[in-house]
PDB file of C-alpha atoms and ligand atoms in Angstrom:
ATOM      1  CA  UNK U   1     123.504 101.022 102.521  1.00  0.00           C
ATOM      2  CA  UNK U   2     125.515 102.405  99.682  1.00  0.00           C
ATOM      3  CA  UNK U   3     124.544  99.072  97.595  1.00  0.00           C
ATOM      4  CA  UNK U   4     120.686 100.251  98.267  1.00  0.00           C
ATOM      5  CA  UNK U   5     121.513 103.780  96.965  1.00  0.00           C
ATOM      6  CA  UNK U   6     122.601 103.072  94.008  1.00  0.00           C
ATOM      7  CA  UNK U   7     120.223 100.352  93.100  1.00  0.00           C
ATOM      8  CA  UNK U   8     117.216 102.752  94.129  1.00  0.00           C
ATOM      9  CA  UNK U   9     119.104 105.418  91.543  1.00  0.00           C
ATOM     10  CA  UNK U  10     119.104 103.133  88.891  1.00  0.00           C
ATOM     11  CA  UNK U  11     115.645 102.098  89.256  1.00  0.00           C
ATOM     12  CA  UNK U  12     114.835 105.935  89.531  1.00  0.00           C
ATOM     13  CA  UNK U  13     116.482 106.345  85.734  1.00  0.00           C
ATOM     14  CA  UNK U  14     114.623 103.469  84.648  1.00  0.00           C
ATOM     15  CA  UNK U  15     111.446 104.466  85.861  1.00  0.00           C
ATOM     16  CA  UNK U  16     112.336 107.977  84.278  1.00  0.00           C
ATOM     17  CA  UNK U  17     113.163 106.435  80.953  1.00  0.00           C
ATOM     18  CA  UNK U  18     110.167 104.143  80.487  1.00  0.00           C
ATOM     19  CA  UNK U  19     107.381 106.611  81.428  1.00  0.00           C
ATOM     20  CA  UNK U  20     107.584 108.607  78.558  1.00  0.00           C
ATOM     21  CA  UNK U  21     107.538 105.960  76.262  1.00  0.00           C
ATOM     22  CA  UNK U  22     104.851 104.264  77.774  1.00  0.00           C
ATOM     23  CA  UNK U  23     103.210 107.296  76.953  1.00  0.00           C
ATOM     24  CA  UNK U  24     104.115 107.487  73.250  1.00  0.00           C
ATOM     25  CA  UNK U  25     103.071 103.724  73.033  1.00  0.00           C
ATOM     26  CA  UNK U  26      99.486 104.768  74.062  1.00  0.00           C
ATOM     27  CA  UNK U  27      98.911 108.082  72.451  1.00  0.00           C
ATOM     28  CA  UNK U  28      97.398 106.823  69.406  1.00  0.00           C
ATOM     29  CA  UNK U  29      95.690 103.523  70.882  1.00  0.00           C
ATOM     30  CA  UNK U  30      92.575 103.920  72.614  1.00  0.00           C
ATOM     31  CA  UNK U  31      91.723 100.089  73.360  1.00  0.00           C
ATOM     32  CA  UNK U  32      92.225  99.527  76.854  1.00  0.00           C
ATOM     33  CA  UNK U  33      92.778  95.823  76.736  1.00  0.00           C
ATOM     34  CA  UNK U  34      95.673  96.914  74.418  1.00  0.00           C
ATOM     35  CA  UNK U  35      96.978  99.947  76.471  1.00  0.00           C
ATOM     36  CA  UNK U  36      97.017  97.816  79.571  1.00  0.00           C
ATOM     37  CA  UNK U  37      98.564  94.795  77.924  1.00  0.00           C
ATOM     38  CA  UNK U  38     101.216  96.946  76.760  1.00  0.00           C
ATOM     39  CA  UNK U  39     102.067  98.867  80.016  1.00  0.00           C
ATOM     40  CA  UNK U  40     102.399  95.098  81.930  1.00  0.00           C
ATOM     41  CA  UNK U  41     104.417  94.295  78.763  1.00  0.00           C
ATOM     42  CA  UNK U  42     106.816  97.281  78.889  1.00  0.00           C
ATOM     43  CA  UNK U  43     106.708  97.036  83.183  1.00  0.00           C
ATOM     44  CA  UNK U  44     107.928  93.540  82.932  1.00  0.00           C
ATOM     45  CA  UNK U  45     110.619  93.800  80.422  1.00  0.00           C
ATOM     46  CA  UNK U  46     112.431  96.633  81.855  1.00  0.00           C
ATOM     47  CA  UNK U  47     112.265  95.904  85.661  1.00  0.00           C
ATOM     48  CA  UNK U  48     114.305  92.437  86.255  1.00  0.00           C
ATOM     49  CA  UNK U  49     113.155  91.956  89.878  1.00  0.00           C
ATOM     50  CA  UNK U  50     108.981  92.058  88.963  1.00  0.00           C
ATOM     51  CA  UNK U  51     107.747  88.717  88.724  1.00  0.00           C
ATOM     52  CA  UNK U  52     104.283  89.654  87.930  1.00  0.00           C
ATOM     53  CA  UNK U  53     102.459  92.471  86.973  1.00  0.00           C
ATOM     54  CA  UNK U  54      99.361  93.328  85.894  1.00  0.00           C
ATOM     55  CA  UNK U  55      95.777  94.525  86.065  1.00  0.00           C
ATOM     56  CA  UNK U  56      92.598  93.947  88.035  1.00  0.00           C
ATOM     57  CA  UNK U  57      89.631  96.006  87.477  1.00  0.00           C
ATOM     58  CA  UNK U  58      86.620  96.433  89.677  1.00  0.00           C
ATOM     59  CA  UNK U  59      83.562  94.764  88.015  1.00  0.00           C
ATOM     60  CA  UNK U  60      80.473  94.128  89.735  1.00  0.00           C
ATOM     61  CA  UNK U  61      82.234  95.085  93.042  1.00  0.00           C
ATOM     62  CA  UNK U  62      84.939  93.119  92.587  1.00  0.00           C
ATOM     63  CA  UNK U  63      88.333  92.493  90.989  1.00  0.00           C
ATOM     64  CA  UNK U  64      88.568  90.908  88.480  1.00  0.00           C
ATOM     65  CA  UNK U  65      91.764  89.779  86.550  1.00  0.00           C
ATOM     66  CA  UNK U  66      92.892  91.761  83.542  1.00  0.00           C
ATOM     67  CA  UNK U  67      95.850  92.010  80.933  1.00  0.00           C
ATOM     68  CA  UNK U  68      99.329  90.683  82.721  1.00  0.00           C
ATOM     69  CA  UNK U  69     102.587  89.630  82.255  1.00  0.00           C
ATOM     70  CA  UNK U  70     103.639  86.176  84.514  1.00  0.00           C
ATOM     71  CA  UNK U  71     102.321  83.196  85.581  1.00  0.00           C
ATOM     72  CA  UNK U  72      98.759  81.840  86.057  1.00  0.00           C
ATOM     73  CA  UNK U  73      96.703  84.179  88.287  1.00  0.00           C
ATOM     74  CA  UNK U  74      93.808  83.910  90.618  1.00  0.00           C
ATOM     75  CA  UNK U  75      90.714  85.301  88.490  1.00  0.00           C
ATOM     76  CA  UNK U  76      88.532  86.958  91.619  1.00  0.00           C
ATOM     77  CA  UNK U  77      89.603  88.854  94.413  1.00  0.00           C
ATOM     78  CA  UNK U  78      86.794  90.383  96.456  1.00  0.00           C
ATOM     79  CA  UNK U  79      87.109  94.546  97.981  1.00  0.00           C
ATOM     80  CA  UNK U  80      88.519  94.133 101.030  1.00  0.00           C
ATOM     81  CA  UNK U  81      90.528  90.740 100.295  1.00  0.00           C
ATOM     82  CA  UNK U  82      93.869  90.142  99.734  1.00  0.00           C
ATOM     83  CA  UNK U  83      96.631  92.952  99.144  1.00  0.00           C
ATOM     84  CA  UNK U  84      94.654  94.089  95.961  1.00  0.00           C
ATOM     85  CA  UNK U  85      91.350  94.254  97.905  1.00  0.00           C
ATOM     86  CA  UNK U  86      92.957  96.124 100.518  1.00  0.00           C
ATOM     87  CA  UNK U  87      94.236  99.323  98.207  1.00  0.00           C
ATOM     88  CA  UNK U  88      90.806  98.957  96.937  1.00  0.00           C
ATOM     89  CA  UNK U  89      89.108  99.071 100.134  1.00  0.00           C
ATOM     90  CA  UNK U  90      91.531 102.089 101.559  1.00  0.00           C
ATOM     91  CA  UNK U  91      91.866 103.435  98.384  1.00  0.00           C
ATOM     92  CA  UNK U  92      96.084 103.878  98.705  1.00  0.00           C
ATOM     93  CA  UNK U  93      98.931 102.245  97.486  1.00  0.00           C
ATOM     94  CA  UNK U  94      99.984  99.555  99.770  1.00  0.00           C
ATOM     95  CA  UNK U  95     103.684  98.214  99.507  1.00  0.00           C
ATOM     96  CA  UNK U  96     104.597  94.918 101.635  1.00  0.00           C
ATOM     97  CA  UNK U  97     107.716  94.435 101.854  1.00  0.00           C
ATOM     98  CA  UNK U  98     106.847  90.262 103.096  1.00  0.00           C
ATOM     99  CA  UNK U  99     103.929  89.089 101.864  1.00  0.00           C
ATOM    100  CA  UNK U 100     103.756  86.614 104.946  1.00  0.00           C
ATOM    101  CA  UNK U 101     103.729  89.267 107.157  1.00  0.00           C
ATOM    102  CA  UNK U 102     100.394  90.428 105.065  1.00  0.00           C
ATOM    103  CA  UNK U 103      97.229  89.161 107.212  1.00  0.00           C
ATOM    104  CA  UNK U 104      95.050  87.629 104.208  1.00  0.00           C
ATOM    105  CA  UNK U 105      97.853  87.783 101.638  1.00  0.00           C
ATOM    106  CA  UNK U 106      96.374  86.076  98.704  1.00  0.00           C
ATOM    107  CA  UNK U 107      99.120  83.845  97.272  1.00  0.00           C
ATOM    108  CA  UNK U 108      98.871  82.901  93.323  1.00  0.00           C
ATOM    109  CA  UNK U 109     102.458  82.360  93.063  1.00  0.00           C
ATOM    110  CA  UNK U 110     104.088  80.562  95.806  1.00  0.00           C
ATOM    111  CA  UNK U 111     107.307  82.214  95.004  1.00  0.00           C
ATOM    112  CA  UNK U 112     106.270  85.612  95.403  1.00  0.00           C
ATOM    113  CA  UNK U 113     108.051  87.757  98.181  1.00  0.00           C
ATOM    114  CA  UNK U 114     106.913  91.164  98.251  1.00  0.00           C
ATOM    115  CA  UNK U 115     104.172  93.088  96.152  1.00  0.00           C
ATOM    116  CA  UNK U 116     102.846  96.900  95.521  1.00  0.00           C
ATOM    117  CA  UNK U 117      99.407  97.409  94.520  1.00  0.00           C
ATOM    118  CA  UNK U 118      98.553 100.984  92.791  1.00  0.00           C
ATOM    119  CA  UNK U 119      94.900 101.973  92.839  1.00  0.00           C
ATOM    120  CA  UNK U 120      93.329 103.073  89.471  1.00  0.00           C
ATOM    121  CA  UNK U 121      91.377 106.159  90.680  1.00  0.00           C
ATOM    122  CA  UNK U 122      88.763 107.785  88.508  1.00  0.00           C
ATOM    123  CA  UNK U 123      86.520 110.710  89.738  1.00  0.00           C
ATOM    124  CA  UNK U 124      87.050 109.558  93.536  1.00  0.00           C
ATOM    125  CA  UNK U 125      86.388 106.255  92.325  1.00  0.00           C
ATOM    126  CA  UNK U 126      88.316 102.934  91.788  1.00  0.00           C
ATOM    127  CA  UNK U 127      88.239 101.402  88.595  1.00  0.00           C
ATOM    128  CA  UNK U 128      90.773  98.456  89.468  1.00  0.00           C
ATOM    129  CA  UNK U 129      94.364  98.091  90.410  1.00  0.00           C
ATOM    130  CA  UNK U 130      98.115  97.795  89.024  1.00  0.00           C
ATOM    131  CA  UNK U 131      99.420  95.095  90.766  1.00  0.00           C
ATOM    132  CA  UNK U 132     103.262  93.670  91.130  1.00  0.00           C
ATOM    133  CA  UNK U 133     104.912  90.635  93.049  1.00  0.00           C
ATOM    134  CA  UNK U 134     108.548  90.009  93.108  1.00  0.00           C
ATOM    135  CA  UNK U 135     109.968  86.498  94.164  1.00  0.00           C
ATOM    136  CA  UNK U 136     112.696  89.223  96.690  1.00  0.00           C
ATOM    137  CA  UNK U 137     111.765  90.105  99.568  1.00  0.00           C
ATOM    138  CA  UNK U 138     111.650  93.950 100.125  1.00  0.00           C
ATOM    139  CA  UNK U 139     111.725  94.861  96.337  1.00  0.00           C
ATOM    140  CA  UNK U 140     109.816  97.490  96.472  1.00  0.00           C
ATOM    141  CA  UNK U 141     110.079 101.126  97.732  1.00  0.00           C
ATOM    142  CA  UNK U 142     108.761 104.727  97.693  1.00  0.00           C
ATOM    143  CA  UNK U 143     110.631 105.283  93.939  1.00  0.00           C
ATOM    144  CA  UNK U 144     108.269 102.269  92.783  1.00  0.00           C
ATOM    145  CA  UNK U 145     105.457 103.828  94.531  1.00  0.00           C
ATOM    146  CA  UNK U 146     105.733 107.275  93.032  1.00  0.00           C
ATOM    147  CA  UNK U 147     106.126 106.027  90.004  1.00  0.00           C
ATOM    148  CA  UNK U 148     103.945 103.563  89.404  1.00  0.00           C
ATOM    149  CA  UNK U 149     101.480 105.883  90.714  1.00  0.00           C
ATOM    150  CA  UNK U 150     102.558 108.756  88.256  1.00  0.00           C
ATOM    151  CA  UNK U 151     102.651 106.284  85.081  1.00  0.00           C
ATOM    152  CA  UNK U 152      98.735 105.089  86.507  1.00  0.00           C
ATOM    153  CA  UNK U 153      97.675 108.879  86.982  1.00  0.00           C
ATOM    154  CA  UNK U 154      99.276 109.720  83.397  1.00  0.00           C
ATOM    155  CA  UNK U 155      97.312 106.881  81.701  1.00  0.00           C
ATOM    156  CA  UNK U 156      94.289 106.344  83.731  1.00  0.00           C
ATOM    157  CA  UNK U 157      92.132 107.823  80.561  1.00  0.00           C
ATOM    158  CA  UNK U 158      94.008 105.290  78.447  1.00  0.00           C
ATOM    159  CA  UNK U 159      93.272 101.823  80.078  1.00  0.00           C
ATOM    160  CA  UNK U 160      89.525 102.409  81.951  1.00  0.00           C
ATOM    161  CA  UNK U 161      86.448 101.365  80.025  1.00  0.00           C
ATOM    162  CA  UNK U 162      83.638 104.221  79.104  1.00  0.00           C
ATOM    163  CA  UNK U 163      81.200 101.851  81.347  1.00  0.00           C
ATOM    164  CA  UNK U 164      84.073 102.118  84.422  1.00  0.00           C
ATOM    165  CA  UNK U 165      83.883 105.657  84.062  1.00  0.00           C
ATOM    166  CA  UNK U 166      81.627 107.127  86.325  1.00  0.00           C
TER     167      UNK U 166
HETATM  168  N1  SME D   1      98.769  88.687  96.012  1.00  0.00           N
HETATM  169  C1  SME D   1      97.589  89.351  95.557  1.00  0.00           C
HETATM  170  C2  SME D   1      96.791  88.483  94.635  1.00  0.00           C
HETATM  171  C3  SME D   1      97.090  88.682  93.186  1.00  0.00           C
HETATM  172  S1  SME D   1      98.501  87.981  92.677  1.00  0.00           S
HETATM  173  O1  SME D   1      99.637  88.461  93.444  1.00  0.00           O
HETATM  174  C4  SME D   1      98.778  88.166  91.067  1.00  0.00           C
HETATM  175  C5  SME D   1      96.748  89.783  96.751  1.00  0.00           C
HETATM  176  O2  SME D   1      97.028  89.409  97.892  1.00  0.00           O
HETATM  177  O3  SME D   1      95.791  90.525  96.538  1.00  0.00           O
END
């Protein structure tokens, strides 16, 4: 208990620390490929236990992949599909602590454990997701979820396309 206490602090701090540079690191780019590839870049080398991370955005009505950090990823995903479909489709963060407990889990890494997907919301729309695998089991929690959601909600403007919004 005490172990996940203090591991859930210093993810807290780390969370805390890499926000606001994130945000300094976008304020004077406005190309979203580049904002995005740099907030899976900056994701990835500060959190040890994400194996992947990255973006897919809604095109067409459907996901489509986007910048990342990790292995080879499936390309598609359709609404409604998959762990990323499904925070499309219910428009929430979903956090799965097993990803074979997920009914439909889409697997592009066999290794992968556990995932969060963050909806990209824009004017009560989705534009795409933030989505992150782990090859642990039960990596990630509500600290992950707040902010990953907060760093999406503080850069949304940054990493849509004027043709997403709407
Ligand atoms: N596992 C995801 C698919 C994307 S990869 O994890 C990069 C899903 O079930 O939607």
């Amino acid at each position: 208990m005490e172990v996940i206490t203090i591991q859930s602090t210093i993810k807290e701090e780390q969370y805390k620390e890499l926000i606001p540079q994130v945000l300094s690191l976008l304020e004077t780019e406005s190309d979203v490929v580049a904002n995005m590839s740099n907030i899976a870049a900056s994701l990835k080398q500060t959190f040890s236990y994400y194996s992947w991370v990255g973006f897919y955005l809604l095109k067409n009505n459907e996901l489509v992949l986007g910048p990342f950090q990790g292995k080879v990823a499936c390309s598609r995903i359709q609404i409604g599909k998959g762990v990323c479909g499904t925070a499309v489709k219910k428009k929430e963060t979903i956090i799965v602590p097993n990803v074979e407990q997920f009914p439909g889990h889409i697997y592009c890494d066999s290794n992968s454990k556990s995932e969060i997907v963050v909806p990209i919301k824009y004017n009560n729309s989705i534009a795409g997701v933030l989505d992150v695998d782990s090859d642990e089991y039960d990596s990630f929690n509500e600290i992950d979820k707040f902010y990953l959601e907060k760093l999406i909600t503080l850069t949304t403007e940054k990493i849509i396309s004027l043709n997403e919004k709407n």
